[in-house]
Amino acid sequence: MQFQTRIGKSTEDNIQVHGYDLAEELIGNITLADMAFLGAKHRIPTENESKMLNAILVAICEHGFTPSSLSTRLTYLGAPEAVQAAVAAGLLGAGTVYFGAMEYVAEMLQKAYAEYGDERSTEELASTIIKDRKEKGLQLPGLGHHIHKVVDPRTGKLFQIAEETGFLGKHSLLLLEMHRQFCESKGKKITLNVVGAIGAIMSDMGMDYRIVKSFAVASRAVGLVAHLVEDMERGRKDSIAQQVFKYVEDNTDYRG
């Protein structure tokens, strides 16, 4: 039996990654985000691709106290010998509610163009998608936010960078038009959130919708490190995790 891979191979004095010499061509020359791009597209990103992807990963790296970060802290409280388990727990708790919608947005937009091509105008296609999802009882992913009720400050910035780098393409314009039409139909401003913007922009970067969320997972792993460090610096007794655990313990009424 023989296996084949294009990802990596090591010899006694050389390491090859995606066809590049790791030590001579990659280390010190590309960013971690560039490395993620390389894994997804099998080539080093252009300067604009690097700028756009780095901006996206920075935008979703940190969200404060969420189920994801609390999972990390609480897992570390119970298993301080395994920081990898704490980070893994946080990633397992980072689901559709907090950033998974980027995959659904990308899927929605990419499938729309796969089905209708460029036959319809952006306005017509936006209207078709909204109507179709309404008839099927499906929500529009990428809209709404529990804190940023009108404007998500990250969304505008990412679209600005997308325009500067040449990635404000048909998928982004379609989502923006859908947002406009949806707000008009509701008679009020609904937030176009950052994960919606990311799903559209990454579609314009040529990323398959099935891997879009994986970039968010990589970014979140970096953000979770800060939550671990903060509880480490506080010490077990004064850690956020210990306070949460104690609060729940002291304020739970057991009824058998």
CSV table of C-alpha atoms in Angstrom, one decimal:
chain,number,residue,atom,x,y,z
A,1,MET,CA,0.0,0.0,0.0
A,2,GLN,CA,1.3,3.5,-0.9
A,3,PHE,CA,0.0,6.9,0.2
A,4,GLN,CA,0.5,10.2,-1.6
A,5,THR,CA,0.5,13.7,-0.2
A,6,ARG,CA,1.5,17.1,-1.4
A,7,ILE,CA,1.5,18.6,2.1
A,8,GLY,CA,4.8,17.8,3.7
A,9,LYS,CA,7.9,15.5,3.7
A,10,SER,CA,11.0,15.5,5.9
A,11,THR,CA,14.4,14.1,5.1
A,12,GLU,CA,17.6,14.1,7.3
A,13,ASP,CA,18.4,17.7,6.3
A,14,ASN,CA,15.4,19.1,4.6
A,15,ILE,CA,11.7,19.8,5.2
A,16,GLN,CA,9.4,20.3,2.2
A,17,VAL,CA,5.9,21.9,2.7
A,18,HIS,CA,3.6,22.3,-0.3
A,19,GLY,CA,6.6,22.2,-2.6
A,20,TYR,CA,8.5,24.9,-0.6
A,21,ASP,CA,11.7,24.5,1.4
A,22,LEU,CA,10.4,25.2,5.0
A,23,ALA,CA,13.6,26.6,6.4
A,24,GLU,CA,14.8,28.6,3.4
A,25,GLU,CA,11.6,29.8,1.7
A,26,LEU,CA,8.8,29.9,4.4
A,27,ILE,CA,10.2,30.5,7.9
A,28,GLY,CA,10.7,34.3,8.4
A,29,ASN,CA,9.2,35.1,5.1
A,30,ILE,CA,5.4,34.4,5.5
A,31,THR,CA,2.9,34.9,8.3
A,32,LEU,CA,0.8,32.2,10.0
A,33,ALA,CA,-2.2,33.4,8.0
A,34,ASP,CA,-0.2,33.0,4.8
A,35,MET,CA,0.6,29.5,5.9
A,36,ALA,CA,-3.1,28.8,6.3
A,37,PHE,CA,-3.7,30.2,2.8
A,38,LEU,CA,-0.9,28.0,1.5
A,39,GLY,CA,-2.6,24.9,2.9
A,40,ALA,CA,-5.9,25.8,1.4
A,41,LYS,CA,-4.7,27.0,-2.1
A,42,HIS,CA,-1.4,25.2,-2.4
A,43,ARG,CA,0.5,28.5,-3.1
A,44,ILE,CA,1.8,31.4,-1.2
A,45,PRO,CA,-0.7,34.3,-1.2
A,46,THR,CA,-0.2,37.5,-3.1
A,47,GLU,CA,0.4,40.7,-1.1
A,48,ASN,CA,-3.3,41.6,-1.3
A,49,GLU,CA,-4.4,38.1,-0.4
A,50,SER,CA,-2.2,38.1,2.6
A,51,LYS,CA,-3.4,41.5,3.7
A,52,MET,CA,-7.1,40.5,3.4
A,53,LEU,CA,-6.7,37.1,5.1
A,54,ASN,CA,-4.7,38.6,8.0
A,55,ALA,CA,-7.3,41.3,8.5
A,56,ILE,CA,-10.1,38.6,8.6
A,57,LEU,CA,-8.3,36.5,11.1
A,58,VAL,CA,-7.5,39.5,13.4
A,59,ALA,CA,-11.2,40.6,13.2
A,60,ILE,CA,-12.5,37.3,14.6
A,61,CYS,CA,-9.7,36.3,16.9
A,62,GLU,CA,-11.2,37.7,20.1
A,63,HIS,CA,-14.8,38.0,21.3
A,64,GLY,CA,-14.4,38.4,25.1
A,65,PHE,CA,-16.5,36.2,27.4
A,66,THR,CA,-18.3,33.7,25.2
A,67,PRO,CA,-19.2,30.0,25.8
A,68,SER,CA,-16.0,29.2,23.8
A,69,SER,CA,-13.6,31.2,26.1
A,70,LEU,CA,-15.4,30.1,29.2
A,71,SER,CA,-15.1,26.5,28.1
A,72,THR,CA,-11.3,27.0,27.8
A,73,ARG,CA,-11.0,28.6,31.2
A,74,LEU,CA,-13.2,26.0,33.0
A,75,THR,CA,-11.3,23.1,31.3
A,76,TYR,CA,-8.0,24.6,32.4
A,77,LEU,CA,-9.3,24.9,35.9
A,78,GLY,CA,-10.0,21.1,36.0
A,79,ALA,CA,-7.0,20.1,34.0
A,80,PRO,CA,-4.1,22.6,34.3
A,81,GLU,CA,-1.7,19.9,33.1
A,82,ALA,CA,-3.2,20.0,29.6
A,83,VAL,CA,-3.4,23.4,28.0
A,84,GLN,CA,-4.1,21.7,24.7
A,85,ALA,CA,-7.3,20.2,26.1
A,86,ALA,CA,-8.4,23.7,27.3
A,87,VAL,CA,-7.9,25.2,23.9
A,88,ALA,CA,-9.6,22.2,22.2
A,89,ALA,CA,-12.6,22.6,24.6
A,90,GLY,CA,-12.9,26.2,23.6
A,91,LEU,CA,-12.8,25.3,19.9
A,92,LEU,CA,-15.5,22.7,20.4
A,93,GLY,CA,-17.7,25.4,22.0
A,94,ALA,CA,-17.2,27.8,19.1
A,95,GLY,CA,-20.2,26.8,16.9
A,96,THR,CA,-22.8,28.3,14.7
A,97,VAL,CA,-24.1,30.9,17.1
A,98,TYR,CA,-20.8,32.8,17.3
A,99,PHE,CA,-19.1,32.3,14.0
A,100,GLY,CA,-20.4,29.3,12.1
A,101,ALA,CA,-22.7,31.5,10.0
A,102,MET,CA,-19.7,32.5,7.8
A,103,GLU,CA,-19.8,29.0,6.3
A,104,TYR,CA,-23.6,29.3,5.7
A,105,VAL,CA,-23.2,32.7,4.1
A,106,ALA,CA,-20.5,31.5,1.8
A,107,GLU,CA,-22.5,28.4,0.9
A,108,MET,CA,-25.6,30.5,0.2
A,109,LEU,CA,-23.8,32.9,-2.1
A,110,GLN,CA,-21.6,30.3,-3.9
A,111,LYS,CA,-24.6,28.0,-4.6
A,112,ALA,CA,-26.6,30.9,-5.9
A,113,TYR,CA,-24.0,31.7,-8.5
A,114,ALA,CA,-23.6,28.0,-9.3
A,115,GLU,CA,-27.3,27.7,-9.9
A,116,TYR,CA,-28.0,31.0,-11.7
A,117,GLY,CA,-24.6,31.9,-13.0
A,118,ASP,CA,-24.3,35.6,-14.0
A,119,GLU,CA,-27.6,35.6,-15.9
A,120,ARG,CA,-29.5,37.7,-13.4
A,121,SER,CA,-28.6,41.2,-12.0
A,122,THR,CA,-27.4,41.4,-8.5
A,123,GLU,CA,-30.7,43.0,-7.5
A,124,GLU,CA,-32.7,40.2,-9.1
A,125,LEU,CA,-30.6,37.4,-7.6
A,126,ALA,CA,-30.7,39.0,-4.1
A,127,SER,CA,-34.5,39.1,-4.4
A,128,THR,CA,-34.7,35.5,-5.6
A,129,ILE,CA,-32.5,34.2,-2.7
A,130,ILE,CA,-34.5,36.1,-0.1
A,131,LYS,CA,-37.8,34.9,-1.5
A,132,ASP,CA,-36.6,31.3,-1.8
A,133,ARG,CA,-35.3,31.2,1.8
A,134,LYS,CA,-38.5,32.7,3.2
A,135,GLU,CA,-40.6,30.2,1.4
A,136,LYS,CA,-38.5,27.4,2.8
A,137,GLY,CA,-38.6,28.9,6.3
A,138,LEU,CA,-34.9,29.5,6.4
A,139,GLN,CA,-33.2,32.5,8.0
A,140,LEU,CA,-30.8,34.7,6.3
A,141,PRO,CA,-27.3,34.0,7.8
A,142,GLY,CA,-25.0,36.8,8.5
A,143,LEU,CA,-27.7,39.3,9.7
A,144,GLY,CA,-28.2,40.4,13.3
A,145,HIS,CA,-26.0,40.7,16.3
A,146,HIS,CA,-26.8,40.5,20.0
A,147,ILE,CA,-24.5,43.5,20.9
A,148,HIS,CA,-24.0,45.5,17.7
A,149,LYS,CA,-27.7,46.2,17.1
A,150,VAL,CA,-27.3,48.5,14.1
A,151,VAL,CA,-23.7,48.4,12.9
A,152,ASP,CA,-20.9,45.8,13.4
A,153,PRO,CA,-17.8,48.0,13.4
A,154,ARG,CA,-15.7,45.1,11.9
A,155,THR,CA,-17.9,44.7,8.9
A,156,GLY,CA,-17.3,48.1,7.3
A,157,LYS,CA,-13.6,47.8,7.9
A,158,LEU,CA,-13.3,44.5,6.3
A,159,PHE,CA,-15.3,45.6,3.3
A,160,GLN,CA,-13.1,48.7,3.0
A,161,ILE,CA,-10.0,46.4,3.0
A,162,ALA,CA,-11.7,44.1,0.5
A,163,GLU,CA,-12.2,47.1,-1.9
A,164,GLU,CA,-8.6,48.2,-1.4
A,165,THR,CA,-7.3,44.7,-2.1
A,166,GLY,CA,-9.6,43.9,-5.0
A,167,PHE,CA,-11.8,41.4,-3.2
A,168,LEU,CA,-15.1,43.3,-3.1
A,169,GLY,CA,-16.5,41.0,-5.8
A,170,LYS,CA,-19.8,39.6,-6.8
A,171,HIS,CA,-20.4,37.6,-3.7
A,172,SER,CA,-19.8,40.6,-1.4
A,173,LEU,CA,-22.0,42.9,-3.6
A,174,LEU,CA,-24.7,40.2,-3.6
A,175,LEU,CA,-24.7,40.0,0.2
A,176,LEU,CA,-24.7,43.8,0.5
A,177,GLU,CA,-27.7,44.0,-1.8
A,178,MET,CA,-29.5,41.3,0.1
A,179,HIS,CA,-28.9,43.2,3.3
A,180,ARG,CA,-30.3,46.4,1.7
A,181,GLN,CA,-33.4,44.6,0.5
A,182,PHE,CA,-34.0,42.8,3.7
A,183,CYS,CA,-33.7,46.0,5.8
A,184,GLU,CA,-36.0,47.8,3.4
A,185,SER,CA,-38.6,45.0,3.7
A,186,LYS,CA,-38.4,45.1,7.5
A,187,GLY,CA,-38.5,48.9,7.6
A,188,LYS,CA,-35.5,49.1,9.9
A,189,LYS,CA,-31.8,48.7,10.0
A,190,ILE,CA,-30.6,45.1,10.7
A,191,THR,CA,-26.9,44.5,11.4
A,192,LEU,CA,-24.8,42.9,8.7
A,193,ASN,CA,-22.4,41.1,11.0
A,194,VAL,CA,-18.7,40.3,10.6
A,195,VAL,CA,-19.1,36.6,9.9
A,196,GLY,CA,-21.5,37.5,7.1
A,197,ALA,CA,-18.9,39.8,5.6
A,198,ILE,CA,-16.2,37.2,6.0
A,199,GLY,CA,-18.3,34.5,4.2
A,200,ALA,CA,-18.8,36.9,1.3
A,201,ILE,CA,-15.2,38.2,1.1
A,202,MET,CA,-13.7,34.7,1.4
A,203,SER,CA,-16.0,33.6,-1.4
A,204,ASP,CA,-14.5,36.4,-3.5
A,205,MET,CA,-11.1,35.2,-2.6
A,206,GLY,CA,-12.0,31.8,-4.2
A,207,MET,CA,-12.3,29.8,-1.0
A,208,ASP,CA,-14.6,26.8,-1.1
A,209,TYR,CA,-17.4,27.4,1.5
A,210,ARG,CA,-16.6,24.0,3.1
A,211,ILE,CA,-13.3,25.3,4.5
A,212,VAL,CA,-14.3,28.9,5.4
A,213,LYS,CA,-15.0,28.1,9.0
A,214,SER,CA,-11.7,26.3,9.4
A,215,PHE,CA,-9.9,29.7,9.2
A,216,ALA,CA,-12.1,31.0,12.0
A,217,VAL,CA,-11.2,28.0,14.1
A,218,ALA,CA,-7.5,28.7,13.6
A,219,SER,CA,-8.0,32.3,14.6
A,220,ARG,CA,-10.0,31.5,17.6
A,221,ALA,CA,-7.3,29.1,18.8
A,222,VAL,CA,-5.0,32.1,19.0
A,223,GLY,CA,-7.5,34.2,20.9
A,224,LEU,CA,-8.2,31.4,23.5
A,225,VAL,CA,-4.5,31.5,24.5
A,226,ALA,CA,-5.1,35.0,26.0
A,227,HIS,CA,-7.9,33.6,28.2
A,228,LEU,CA,-5.6,30.8,29.4
A,229,VAL,CA,-2.8,33.3,30.2
A,230,GLU,CA,-5.2,35.7,32.1
A,231,ASP,CA,-6.4,32.9,34.4
A,232,MET,CA,-2.8,31.6,34.8
A,233,GLU,CA,-1.7,35.1,35.9
A,234,ARG,CA,-4.6,35.5,38.3
A,235,GLY,CA,-3.8,32.2,40.0
A,236,ARG,CA,-6.3,29.3,40.5
A,237,LYS,CA,-8.0,30.9,43.5
A,238,ASP,CA,-8.7,34.2,41.8
A,239,SER,CA,-9.2,33.0,38.3
A,240,ILE,CA,-12.4,33.8,36.3
A,241,ALA,CA,-13.0,30.0,36.0
A,242,GLN,CA,-12.9,29.6,39.8
A,243,GLN,CA,-15.3,32.5,40.3
A,244,VAL,CA,-17.7,31.1,37.7
A,245,PHE,CA,-17.6,27.7,39.3
A,246,LYS,CA,-18.0,29.1,42.8
A,247,TYR,CA,-20.9,31.3,41.8
A,248,VAL,CA,-22.8,28.4,40.2
A,249,GLU,CA,-22.1,26.2,43.2
A,250,ASP,CA,-23.3,28.8,45.6
A,251,ASN,CA,-26.4,29.8,43.6
A,252,THR,CA,-27.8,26.4,42.6
A,253,ASP,CA,-30.8,25.0,44.3
A,254,TYR,CA,-30.9,21.2,44.1
A,255,ARG,CA,-34.4,19.8,43.9
A,256,GLY,CA,-34.5,16.0,43.8
